[in-house]
mmCIF file of C-alpha atoms in Angstrom:
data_model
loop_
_atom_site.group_PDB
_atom_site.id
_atom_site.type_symbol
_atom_site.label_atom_id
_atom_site.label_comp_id
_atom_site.label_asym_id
_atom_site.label_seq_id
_atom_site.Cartn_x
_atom_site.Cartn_y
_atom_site.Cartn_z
ATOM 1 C CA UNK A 58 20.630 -11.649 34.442
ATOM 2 C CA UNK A 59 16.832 -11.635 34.210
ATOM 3 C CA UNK A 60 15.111 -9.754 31.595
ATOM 4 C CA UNK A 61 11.744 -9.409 31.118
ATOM 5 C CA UNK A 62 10.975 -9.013 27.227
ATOM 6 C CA UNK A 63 7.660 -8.070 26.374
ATOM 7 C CA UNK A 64 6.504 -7.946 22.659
ATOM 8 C CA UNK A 65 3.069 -7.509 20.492
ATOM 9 C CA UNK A 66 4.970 -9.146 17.734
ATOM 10 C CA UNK A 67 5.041 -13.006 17.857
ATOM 11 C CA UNK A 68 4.523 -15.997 16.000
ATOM 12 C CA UNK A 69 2.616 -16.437 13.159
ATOM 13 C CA UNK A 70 2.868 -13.198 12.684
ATOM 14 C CA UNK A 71 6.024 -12.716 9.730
ATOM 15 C CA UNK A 72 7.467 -9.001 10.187
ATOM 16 C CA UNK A 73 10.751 -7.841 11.052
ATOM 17 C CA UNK A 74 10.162 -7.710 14.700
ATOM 18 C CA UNK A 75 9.739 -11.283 15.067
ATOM 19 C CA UNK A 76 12.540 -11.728 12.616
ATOM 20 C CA UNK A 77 14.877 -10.163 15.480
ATOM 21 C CA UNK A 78 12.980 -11.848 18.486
ATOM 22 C CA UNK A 79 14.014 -14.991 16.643
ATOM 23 C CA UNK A 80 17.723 -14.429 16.306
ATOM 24 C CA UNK A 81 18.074 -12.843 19.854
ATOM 25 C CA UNK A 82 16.077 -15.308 21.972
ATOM 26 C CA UNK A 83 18.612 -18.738 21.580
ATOM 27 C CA UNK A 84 21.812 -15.934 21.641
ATOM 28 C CA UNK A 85 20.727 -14.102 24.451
ATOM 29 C CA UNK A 86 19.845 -17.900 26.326
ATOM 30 C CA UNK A 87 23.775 -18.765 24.911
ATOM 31 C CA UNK A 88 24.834 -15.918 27.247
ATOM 32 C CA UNK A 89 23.440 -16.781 30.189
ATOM 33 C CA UNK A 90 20.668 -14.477 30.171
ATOM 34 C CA UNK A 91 17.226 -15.951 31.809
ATOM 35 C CA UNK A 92 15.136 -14.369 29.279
ATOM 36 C CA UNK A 93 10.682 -14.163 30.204
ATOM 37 C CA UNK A 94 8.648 -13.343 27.361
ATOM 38 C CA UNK A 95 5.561 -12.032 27.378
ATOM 39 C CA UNK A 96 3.658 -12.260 24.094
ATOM 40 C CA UNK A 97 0.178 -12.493 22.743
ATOM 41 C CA UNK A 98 -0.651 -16.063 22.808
ATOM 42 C CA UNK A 99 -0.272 -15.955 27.193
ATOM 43 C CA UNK A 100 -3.464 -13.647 27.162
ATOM 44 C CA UNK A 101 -7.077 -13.138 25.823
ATOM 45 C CA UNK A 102 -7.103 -11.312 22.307
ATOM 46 C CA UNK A 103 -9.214 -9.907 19.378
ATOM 47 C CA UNK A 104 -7.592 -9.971 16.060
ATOM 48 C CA UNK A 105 -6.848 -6.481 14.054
ATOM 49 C CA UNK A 106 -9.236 -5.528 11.782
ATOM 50 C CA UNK A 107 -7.837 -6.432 8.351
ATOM 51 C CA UNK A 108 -4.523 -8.552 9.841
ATOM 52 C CA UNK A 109 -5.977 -11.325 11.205
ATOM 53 C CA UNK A 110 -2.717 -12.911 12.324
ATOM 54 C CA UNK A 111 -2.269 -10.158 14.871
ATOM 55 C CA UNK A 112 -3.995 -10.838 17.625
ATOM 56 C CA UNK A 113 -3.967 -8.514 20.190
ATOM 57 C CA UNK A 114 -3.600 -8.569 24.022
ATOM 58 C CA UNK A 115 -6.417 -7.193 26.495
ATOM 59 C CA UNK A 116 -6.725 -7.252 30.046
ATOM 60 C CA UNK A 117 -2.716 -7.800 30.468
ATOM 61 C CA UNK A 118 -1.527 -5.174 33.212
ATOM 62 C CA UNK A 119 -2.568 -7.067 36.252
ATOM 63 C CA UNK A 120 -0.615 -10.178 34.760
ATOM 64 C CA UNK A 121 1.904 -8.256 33.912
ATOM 65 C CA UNK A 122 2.124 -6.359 37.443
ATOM 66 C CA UNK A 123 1.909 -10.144 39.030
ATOM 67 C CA UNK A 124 4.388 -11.324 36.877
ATOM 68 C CA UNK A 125 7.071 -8.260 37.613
ATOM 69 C CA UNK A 126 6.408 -8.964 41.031
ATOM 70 C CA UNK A 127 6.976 -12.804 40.905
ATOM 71 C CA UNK A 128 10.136 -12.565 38.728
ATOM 72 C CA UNK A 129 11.789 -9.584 40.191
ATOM 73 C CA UNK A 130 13.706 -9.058 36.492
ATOM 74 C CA UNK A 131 17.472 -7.662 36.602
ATOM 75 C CA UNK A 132 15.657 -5.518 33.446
ATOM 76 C CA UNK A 133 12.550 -4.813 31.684
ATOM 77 C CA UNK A 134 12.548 -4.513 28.052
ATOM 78 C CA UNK A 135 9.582 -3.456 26.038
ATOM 79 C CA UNK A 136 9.696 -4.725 21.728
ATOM 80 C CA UNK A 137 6.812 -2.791 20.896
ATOM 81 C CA UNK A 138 4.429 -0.248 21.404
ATOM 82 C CA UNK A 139 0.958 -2.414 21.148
ATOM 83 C CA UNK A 140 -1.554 -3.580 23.987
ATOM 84 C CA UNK A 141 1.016 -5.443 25.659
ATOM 85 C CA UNK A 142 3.907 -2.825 25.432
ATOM 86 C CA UNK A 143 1.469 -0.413 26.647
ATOM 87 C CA UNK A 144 0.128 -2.412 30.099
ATOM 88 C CA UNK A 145 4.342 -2.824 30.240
ATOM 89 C CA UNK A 146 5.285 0.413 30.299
ATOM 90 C CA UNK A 147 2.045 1.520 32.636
ATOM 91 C CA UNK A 148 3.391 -1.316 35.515
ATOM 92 C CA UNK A 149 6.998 -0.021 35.537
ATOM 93 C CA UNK A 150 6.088 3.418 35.433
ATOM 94 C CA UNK A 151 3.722 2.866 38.544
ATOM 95 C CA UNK A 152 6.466 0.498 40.254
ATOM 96 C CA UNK A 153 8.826 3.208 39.393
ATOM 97 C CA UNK A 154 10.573 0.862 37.952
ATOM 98 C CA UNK A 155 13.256 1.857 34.326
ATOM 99 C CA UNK A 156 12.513 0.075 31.250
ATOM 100 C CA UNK A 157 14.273 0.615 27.878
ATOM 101 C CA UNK A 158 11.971 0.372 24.574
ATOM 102 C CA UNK A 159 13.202 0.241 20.679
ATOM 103 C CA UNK A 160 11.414 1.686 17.959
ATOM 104 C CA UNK A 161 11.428 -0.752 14.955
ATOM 105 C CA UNK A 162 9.011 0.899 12.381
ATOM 106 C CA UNK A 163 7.165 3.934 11.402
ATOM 107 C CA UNK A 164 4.101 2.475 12.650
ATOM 108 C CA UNK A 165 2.167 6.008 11.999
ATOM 109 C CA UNK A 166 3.412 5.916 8.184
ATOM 110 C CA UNK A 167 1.395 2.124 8.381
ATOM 111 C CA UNK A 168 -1.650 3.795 9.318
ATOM 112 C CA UNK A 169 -1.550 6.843 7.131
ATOM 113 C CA UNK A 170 -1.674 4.262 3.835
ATOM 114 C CA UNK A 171 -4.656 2.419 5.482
ATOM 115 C CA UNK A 172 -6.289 5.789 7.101
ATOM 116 C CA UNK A 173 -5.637 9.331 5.987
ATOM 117 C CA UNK A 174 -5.632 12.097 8.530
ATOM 118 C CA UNK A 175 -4.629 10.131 11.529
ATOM 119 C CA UNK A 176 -0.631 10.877 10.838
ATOM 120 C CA UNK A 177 -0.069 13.431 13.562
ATOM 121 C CA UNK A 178 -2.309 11.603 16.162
ATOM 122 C CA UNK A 179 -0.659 8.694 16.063
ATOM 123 C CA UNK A 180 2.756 10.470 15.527
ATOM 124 C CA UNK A 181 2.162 11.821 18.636
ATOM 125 C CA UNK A 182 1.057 8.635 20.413
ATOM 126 C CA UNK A 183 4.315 6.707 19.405
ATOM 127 C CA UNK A 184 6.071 9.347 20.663
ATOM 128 C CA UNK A 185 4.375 9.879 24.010
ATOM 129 C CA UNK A 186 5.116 5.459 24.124
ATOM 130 C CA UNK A 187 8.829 5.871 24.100
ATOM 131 C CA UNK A 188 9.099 9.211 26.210
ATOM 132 C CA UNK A 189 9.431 7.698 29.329
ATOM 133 C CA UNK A 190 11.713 5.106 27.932
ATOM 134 C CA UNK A 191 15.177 5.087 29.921
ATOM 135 C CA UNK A 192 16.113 4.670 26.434
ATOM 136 C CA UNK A 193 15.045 3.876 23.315
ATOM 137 C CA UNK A 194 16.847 1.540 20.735
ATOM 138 C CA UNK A 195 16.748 2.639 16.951
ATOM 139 C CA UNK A 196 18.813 0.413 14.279
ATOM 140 C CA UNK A 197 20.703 2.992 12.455
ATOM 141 C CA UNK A 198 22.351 6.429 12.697
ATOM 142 C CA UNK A 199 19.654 7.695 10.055
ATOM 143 C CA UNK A 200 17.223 6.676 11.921
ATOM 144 C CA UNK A 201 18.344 7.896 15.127
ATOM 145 C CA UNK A 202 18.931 11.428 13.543
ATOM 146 C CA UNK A 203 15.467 11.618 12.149
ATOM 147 C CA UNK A 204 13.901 11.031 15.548
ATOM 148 C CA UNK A 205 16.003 13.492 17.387
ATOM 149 C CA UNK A 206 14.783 15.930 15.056
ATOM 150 C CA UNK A 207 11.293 15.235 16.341
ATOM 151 C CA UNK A 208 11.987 15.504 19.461
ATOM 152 C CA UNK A 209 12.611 11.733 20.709
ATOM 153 C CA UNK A 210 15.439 11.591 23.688
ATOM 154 C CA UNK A 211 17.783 8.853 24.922
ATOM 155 C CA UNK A 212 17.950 7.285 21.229
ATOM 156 C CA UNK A 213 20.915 4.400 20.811
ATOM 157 C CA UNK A 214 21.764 2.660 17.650
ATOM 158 C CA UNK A 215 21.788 -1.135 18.226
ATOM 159 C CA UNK A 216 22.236 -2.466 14.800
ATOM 160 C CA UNK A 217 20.512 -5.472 12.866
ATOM 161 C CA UNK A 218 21.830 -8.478 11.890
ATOM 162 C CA UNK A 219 21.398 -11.407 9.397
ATOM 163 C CA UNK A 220 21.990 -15.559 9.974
ATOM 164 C CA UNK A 221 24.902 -15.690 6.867
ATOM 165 C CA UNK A 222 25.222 -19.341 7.920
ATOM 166 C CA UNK A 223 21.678 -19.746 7.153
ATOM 167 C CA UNK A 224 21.123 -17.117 4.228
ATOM 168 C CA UNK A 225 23.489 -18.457 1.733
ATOM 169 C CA UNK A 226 23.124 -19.393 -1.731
ATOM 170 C CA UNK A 227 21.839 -22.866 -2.402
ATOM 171 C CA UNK A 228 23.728 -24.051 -6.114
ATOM 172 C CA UNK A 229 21.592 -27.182 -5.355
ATOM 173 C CA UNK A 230 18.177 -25.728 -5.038
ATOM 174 C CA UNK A 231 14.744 -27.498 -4.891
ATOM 175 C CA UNK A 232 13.019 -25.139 -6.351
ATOM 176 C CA UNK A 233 13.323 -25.556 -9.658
ATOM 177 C CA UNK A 234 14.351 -21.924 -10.954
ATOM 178 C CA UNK A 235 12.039 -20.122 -13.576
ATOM 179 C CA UNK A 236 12.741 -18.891 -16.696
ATOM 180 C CA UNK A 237 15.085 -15.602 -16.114
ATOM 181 C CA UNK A 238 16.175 -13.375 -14.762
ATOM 182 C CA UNK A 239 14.186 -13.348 -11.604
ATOM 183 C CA UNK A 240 13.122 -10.668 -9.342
ATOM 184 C CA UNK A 241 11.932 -11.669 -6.297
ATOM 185 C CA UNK A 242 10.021 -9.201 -4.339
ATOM 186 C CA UNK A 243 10.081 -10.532 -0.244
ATOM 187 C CA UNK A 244 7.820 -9.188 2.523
ATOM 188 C CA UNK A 245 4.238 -9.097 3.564
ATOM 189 C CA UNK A 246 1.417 -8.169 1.076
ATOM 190 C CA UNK A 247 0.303 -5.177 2.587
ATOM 191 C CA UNK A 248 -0.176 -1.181 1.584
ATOM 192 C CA UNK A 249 2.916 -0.421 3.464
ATOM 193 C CA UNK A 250 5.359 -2.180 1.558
ATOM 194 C CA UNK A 251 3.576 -1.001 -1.769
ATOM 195 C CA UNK A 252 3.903 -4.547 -3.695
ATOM 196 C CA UNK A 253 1.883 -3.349 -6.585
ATOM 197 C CA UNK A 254 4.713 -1.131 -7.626
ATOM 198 C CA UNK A 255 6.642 -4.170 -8.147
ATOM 199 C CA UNK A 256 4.155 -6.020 -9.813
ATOM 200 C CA UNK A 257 3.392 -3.430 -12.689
ATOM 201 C CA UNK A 258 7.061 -3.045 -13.338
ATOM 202 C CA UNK A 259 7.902 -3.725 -17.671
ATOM 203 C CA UNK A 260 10.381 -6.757 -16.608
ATOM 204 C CA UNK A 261 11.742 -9.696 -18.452
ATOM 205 C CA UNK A 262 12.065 -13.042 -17.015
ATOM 206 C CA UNK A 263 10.115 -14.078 -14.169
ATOM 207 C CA UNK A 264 8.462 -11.893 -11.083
ATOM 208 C CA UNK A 265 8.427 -14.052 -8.252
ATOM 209 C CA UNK A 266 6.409 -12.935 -4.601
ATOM 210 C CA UNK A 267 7.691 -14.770 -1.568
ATOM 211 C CA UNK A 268 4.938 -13.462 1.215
ATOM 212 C CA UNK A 269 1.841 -12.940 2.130
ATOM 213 C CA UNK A 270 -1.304 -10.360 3.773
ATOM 214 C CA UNK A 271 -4.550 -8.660 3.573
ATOM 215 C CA UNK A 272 -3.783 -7.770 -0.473
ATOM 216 C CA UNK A 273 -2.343 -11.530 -1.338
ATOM 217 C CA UNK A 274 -5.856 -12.739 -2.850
ATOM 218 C CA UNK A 275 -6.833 -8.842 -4.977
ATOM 219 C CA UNK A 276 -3.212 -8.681 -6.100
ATOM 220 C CA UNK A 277 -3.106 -12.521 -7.284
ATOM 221 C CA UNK A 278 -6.070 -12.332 -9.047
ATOM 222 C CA UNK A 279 -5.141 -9.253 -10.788
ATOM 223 C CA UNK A 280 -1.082 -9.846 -11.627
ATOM 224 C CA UNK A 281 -1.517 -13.981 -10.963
ATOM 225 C CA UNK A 282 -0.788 -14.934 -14.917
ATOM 226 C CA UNK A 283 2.385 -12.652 -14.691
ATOM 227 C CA UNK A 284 3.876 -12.973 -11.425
ATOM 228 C CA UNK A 285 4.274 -16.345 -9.101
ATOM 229 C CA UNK A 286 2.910 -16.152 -5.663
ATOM 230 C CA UNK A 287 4.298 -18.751 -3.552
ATOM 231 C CA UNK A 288 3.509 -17.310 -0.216
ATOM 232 C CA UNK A 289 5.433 -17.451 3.471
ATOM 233 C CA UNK A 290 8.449 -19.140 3.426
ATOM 234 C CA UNK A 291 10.669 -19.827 6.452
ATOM 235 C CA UNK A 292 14.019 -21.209 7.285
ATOM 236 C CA UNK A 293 16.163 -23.296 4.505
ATOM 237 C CA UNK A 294 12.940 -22.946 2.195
ATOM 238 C CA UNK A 295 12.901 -19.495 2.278
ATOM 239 C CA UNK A 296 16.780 -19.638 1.102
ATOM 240 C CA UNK A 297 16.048 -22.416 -1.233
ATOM 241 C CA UNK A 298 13.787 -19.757 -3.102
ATOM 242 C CA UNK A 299 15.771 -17.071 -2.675
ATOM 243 C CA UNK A 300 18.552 -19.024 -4.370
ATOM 244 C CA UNK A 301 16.860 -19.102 -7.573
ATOM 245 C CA UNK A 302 16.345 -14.843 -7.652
ATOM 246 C CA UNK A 303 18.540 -12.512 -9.564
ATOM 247 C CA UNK A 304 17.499 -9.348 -7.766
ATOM 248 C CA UNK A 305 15.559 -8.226 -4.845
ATOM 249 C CA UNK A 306 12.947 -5.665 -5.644
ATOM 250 C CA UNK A 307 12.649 -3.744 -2.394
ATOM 251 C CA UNK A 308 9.555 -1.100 -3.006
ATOM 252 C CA UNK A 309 8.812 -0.072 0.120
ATOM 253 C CA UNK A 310 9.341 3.606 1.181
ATOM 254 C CA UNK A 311 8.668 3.435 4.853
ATOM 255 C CA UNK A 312 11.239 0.719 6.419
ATOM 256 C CA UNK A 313 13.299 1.628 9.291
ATOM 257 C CA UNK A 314 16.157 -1.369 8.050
ATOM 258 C CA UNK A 315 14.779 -3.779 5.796
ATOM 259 C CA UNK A 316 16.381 -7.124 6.988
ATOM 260 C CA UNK A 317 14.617 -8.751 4.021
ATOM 261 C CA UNK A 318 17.074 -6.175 2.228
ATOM 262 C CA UNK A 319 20.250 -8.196 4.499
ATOM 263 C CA UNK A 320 18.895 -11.993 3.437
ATOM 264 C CA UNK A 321 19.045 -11.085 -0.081
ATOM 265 C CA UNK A 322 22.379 -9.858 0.214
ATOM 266 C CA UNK A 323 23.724 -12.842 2.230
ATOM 267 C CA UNK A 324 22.390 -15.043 -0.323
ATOM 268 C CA UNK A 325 24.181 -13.078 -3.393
ATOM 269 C CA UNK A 326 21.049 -11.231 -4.530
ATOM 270 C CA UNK A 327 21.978 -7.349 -5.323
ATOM 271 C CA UNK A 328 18.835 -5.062 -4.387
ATOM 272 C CA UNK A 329 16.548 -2.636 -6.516
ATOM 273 C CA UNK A 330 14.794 0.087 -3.854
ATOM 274 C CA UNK A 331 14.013 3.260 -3.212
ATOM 275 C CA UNK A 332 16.617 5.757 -1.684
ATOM 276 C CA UNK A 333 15.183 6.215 1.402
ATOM 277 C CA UNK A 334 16.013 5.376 4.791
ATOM 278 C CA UNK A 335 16.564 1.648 5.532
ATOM 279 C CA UNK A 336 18.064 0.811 1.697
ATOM 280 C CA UNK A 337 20.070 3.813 1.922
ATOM 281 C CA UNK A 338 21.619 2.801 5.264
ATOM 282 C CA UNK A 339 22.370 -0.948 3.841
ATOM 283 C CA UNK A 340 22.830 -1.017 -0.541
ATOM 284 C CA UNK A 341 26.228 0.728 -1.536
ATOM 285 C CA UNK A 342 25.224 1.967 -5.255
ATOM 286 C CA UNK A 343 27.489 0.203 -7.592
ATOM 287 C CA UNK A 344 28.483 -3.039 -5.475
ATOM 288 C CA UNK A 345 25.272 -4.457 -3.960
ATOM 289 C CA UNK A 346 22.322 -3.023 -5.254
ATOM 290 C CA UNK A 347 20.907 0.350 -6.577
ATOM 291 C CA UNK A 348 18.959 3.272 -5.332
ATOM 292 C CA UNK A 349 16.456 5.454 -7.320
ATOM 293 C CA UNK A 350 13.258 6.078 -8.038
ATOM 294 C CA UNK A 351 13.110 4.174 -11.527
ATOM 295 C CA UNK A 352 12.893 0.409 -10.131
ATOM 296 C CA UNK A 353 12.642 -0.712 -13.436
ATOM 297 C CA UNK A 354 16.185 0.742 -14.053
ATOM 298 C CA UNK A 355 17.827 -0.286 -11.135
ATOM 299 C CA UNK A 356 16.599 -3.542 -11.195
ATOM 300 C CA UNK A 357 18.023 -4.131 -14.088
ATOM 301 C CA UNK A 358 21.491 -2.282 -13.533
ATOM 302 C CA UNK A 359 21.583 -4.977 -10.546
ATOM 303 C CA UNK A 360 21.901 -7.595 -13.356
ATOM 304 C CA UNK A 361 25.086 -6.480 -13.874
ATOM 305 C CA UNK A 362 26.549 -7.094 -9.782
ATOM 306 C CA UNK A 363 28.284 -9.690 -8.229
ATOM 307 C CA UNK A 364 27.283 -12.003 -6.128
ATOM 308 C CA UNK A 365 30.205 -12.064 -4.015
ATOM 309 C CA UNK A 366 30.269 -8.618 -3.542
ATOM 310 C CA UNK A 367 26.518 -9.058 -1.843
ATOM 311 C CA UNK A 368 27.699 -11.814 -0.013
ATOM 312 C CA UNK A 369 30.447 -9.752 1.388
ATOM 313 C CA UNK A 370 28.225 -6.612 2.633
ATOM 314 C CA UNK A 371 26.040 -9.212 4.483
ATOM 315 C CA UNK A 372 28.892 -10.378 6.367
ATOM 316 C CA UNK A 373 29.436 -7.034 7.865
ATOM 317 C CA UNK A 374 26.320 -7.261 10.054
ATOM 318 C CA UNK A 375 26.022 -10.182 12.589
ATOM 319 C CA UNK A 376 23.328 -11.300 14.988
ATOM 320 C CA UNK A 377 26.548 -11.385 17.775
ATOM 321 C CA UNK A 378 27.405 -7.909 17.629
ATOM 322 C CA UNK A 379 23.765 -6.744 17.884
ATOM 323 C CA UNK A 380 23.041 -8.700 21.275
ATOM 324 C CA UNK A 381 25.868 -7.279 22.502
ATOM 325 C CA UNK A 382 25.368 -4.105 21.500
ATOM 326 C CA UNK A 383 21.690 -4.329 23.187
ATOM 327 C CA UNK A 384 22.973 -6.225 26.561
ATOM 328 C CA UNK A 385 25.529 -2.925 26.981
ATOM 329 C CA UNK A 386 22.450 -0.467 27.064
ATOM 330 C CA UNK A 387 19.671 -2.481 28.273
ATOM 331 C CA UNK A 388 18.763 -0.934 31.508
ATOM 332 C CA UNK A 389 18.901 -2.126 35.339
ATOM 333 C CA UNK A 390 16.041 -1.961 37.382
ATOM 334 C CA UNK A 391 16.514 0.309 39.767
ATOM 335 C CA UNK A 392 15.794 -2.013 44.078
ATOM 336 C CA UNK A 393 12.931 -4.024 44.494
ATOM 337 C CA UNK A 394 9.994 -3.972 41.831
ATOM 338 C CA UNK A 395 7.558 -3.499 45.247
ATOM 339 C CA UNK A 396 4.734 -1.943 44.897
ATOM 340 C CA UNK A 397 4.682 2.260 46.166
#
């Protein structure tokens, strides 16, 4: 099988997206699939204004068109709905040619924090993206639901995983572990995932910030004496910090899934968030984590968890079953990618 995977979401950008690119690309390979990608770097771009590690694609649909028409791929499969997704999705529709898409994140909820008034535009524009979709991936039945209340067709689940051979406690640990407890708060330092809410929560112990992003240099110059910023981490070091937290403090209130929430878990961390979608599809109240509004309370209810009872909810989501999951719907193309 040939599949063409096209993406906006690459390396070094650190986001969820590129989190699952990561775990599919050597799995997918292991299968036998001939995988293409098409990402950023392959093309002229101009950085986001504000994010300057996305860079964005421009001038990509005759590349794109040549490169559909060199590779002839058994399926087209489109990550994200940037620049590149775009030119994508304008070469099959003109070759006629099916393409599935998968909607990872409320992308208009992103710009609403940043720029008031332009929900419904862009609600509208994501939407319009995935319409002509053959179908459309979404990673839970929440999330699926909530779409097909808005009027999104074709939706199927294909769920997330988590490495639990990588993401597991390290009783041997580098990092030498602060004074506790520690919360660990773990994602990028931007308006979306409302950091700040962590970092003005009463706490005892230690606040640690694993991340970084536009807000990294305002919010460590205003919490900095409180809270340790230690920036990206990747790989075994990002376990080997993560092996020194108590809880996860998961703020955010516009995730999809949250696999930040899933690497806490597989390392023994219970989770403080929000009950909203993505923590409320993944934290079972009582055993791994808690839900409320209060953070302050539930992070420190999690105190109380065990670790093995984390561990154990991890384990019920695997990288495996997800490319599996996705190789059953992904979608032939339909002859000869020749142009009409």
């Amino acid at each position: 099988m040939k599949l063409l995977l096209v993406t906006d979401a690459w390396h070094p950008q650190v986001n969820g997206v590129v989190r699952v690119q990561d775990a599919y690309l050597p799995l997918l390979r292991e299968r036998g699939v001939d995988v293409t990608l098409v990402e950023p770097s392959q093309f002229r771009t101009v950085s986001l204004p504000s994010y300057p590690e996305i860079r964005l694609a421009v001038f990509a649909k005759r590349r794109i068109d040549r490169l559909i028409q060199e590779l002839q791929p058994d399926a087209v499969h489109i990550m994200t709905e940037g620049t590149l997704g775009w030119a994508a999705r304008s070469v099959c529709k003109r070759r006629r040619i099916p393409f599935t898409t998968w909607y990872h994140s409320h992308f208009q909820l992103y710009v609403d924090i940043r720029l008031r008034g332009l929900l419904r535009p862009v609600l509208s524009f994501i939407k319009h993206f995935h319409s002509e979709a053959a179908r459309t991936f979404v990673s839970t039945e929440t999330l699926k639901r909530e779409l097909e209340s808005l009027g999104y067709k074709n939706l199927s689940v294909v769920p997330l995983g988590v490495d639990t051979g990588l993401f597991q406690r390290n009783p041997v640990t580098p990092v030498p572990k602060p004074p506790g407890p520690v919360f660990v708060f773990l994602s990028r330092l931007a308006p979306e995932k409302n950091p700040e809410e962590f970092l003005k929560l009463d706490l005892p112990g230690t606040k640690l910030v694993i991340g970084d992003g536009p807000l990294r240099t305002a919010l460590e110059k205003k919490y900095g004496s409180a809270s340790r910023f230690v920036g990206y981490k990747r790989g075994q070091e990002l376990v080997d910090w993560l092996s020194v937290a108590d809880v996860l403090v998961f703020p955010s209130y516009t995730e999809t899934f949250g696999l930040v929430a899933l690497e806490a878990l597989a390392c023994g961390i219970p989770v403080a968030a929000h009950d909203v979608m993505g923590p409320r599809d993944v934290i079972t109240p009582g055993k791994d984590g808690y839900l409320g509004e209060d953070l302050r309370e539930a992070a420190l209810k999690c105190l109380t968890l065990r670790h093995e009872a984390c561990r154990q909810k991890a384990l019920q989501f695997s990288w495996d079953a997800s490319v599996a999951t996705f190789l059953g719907l992904v979608v032939p193309a339909i002859g000869s990618p020749s142009t009409p």
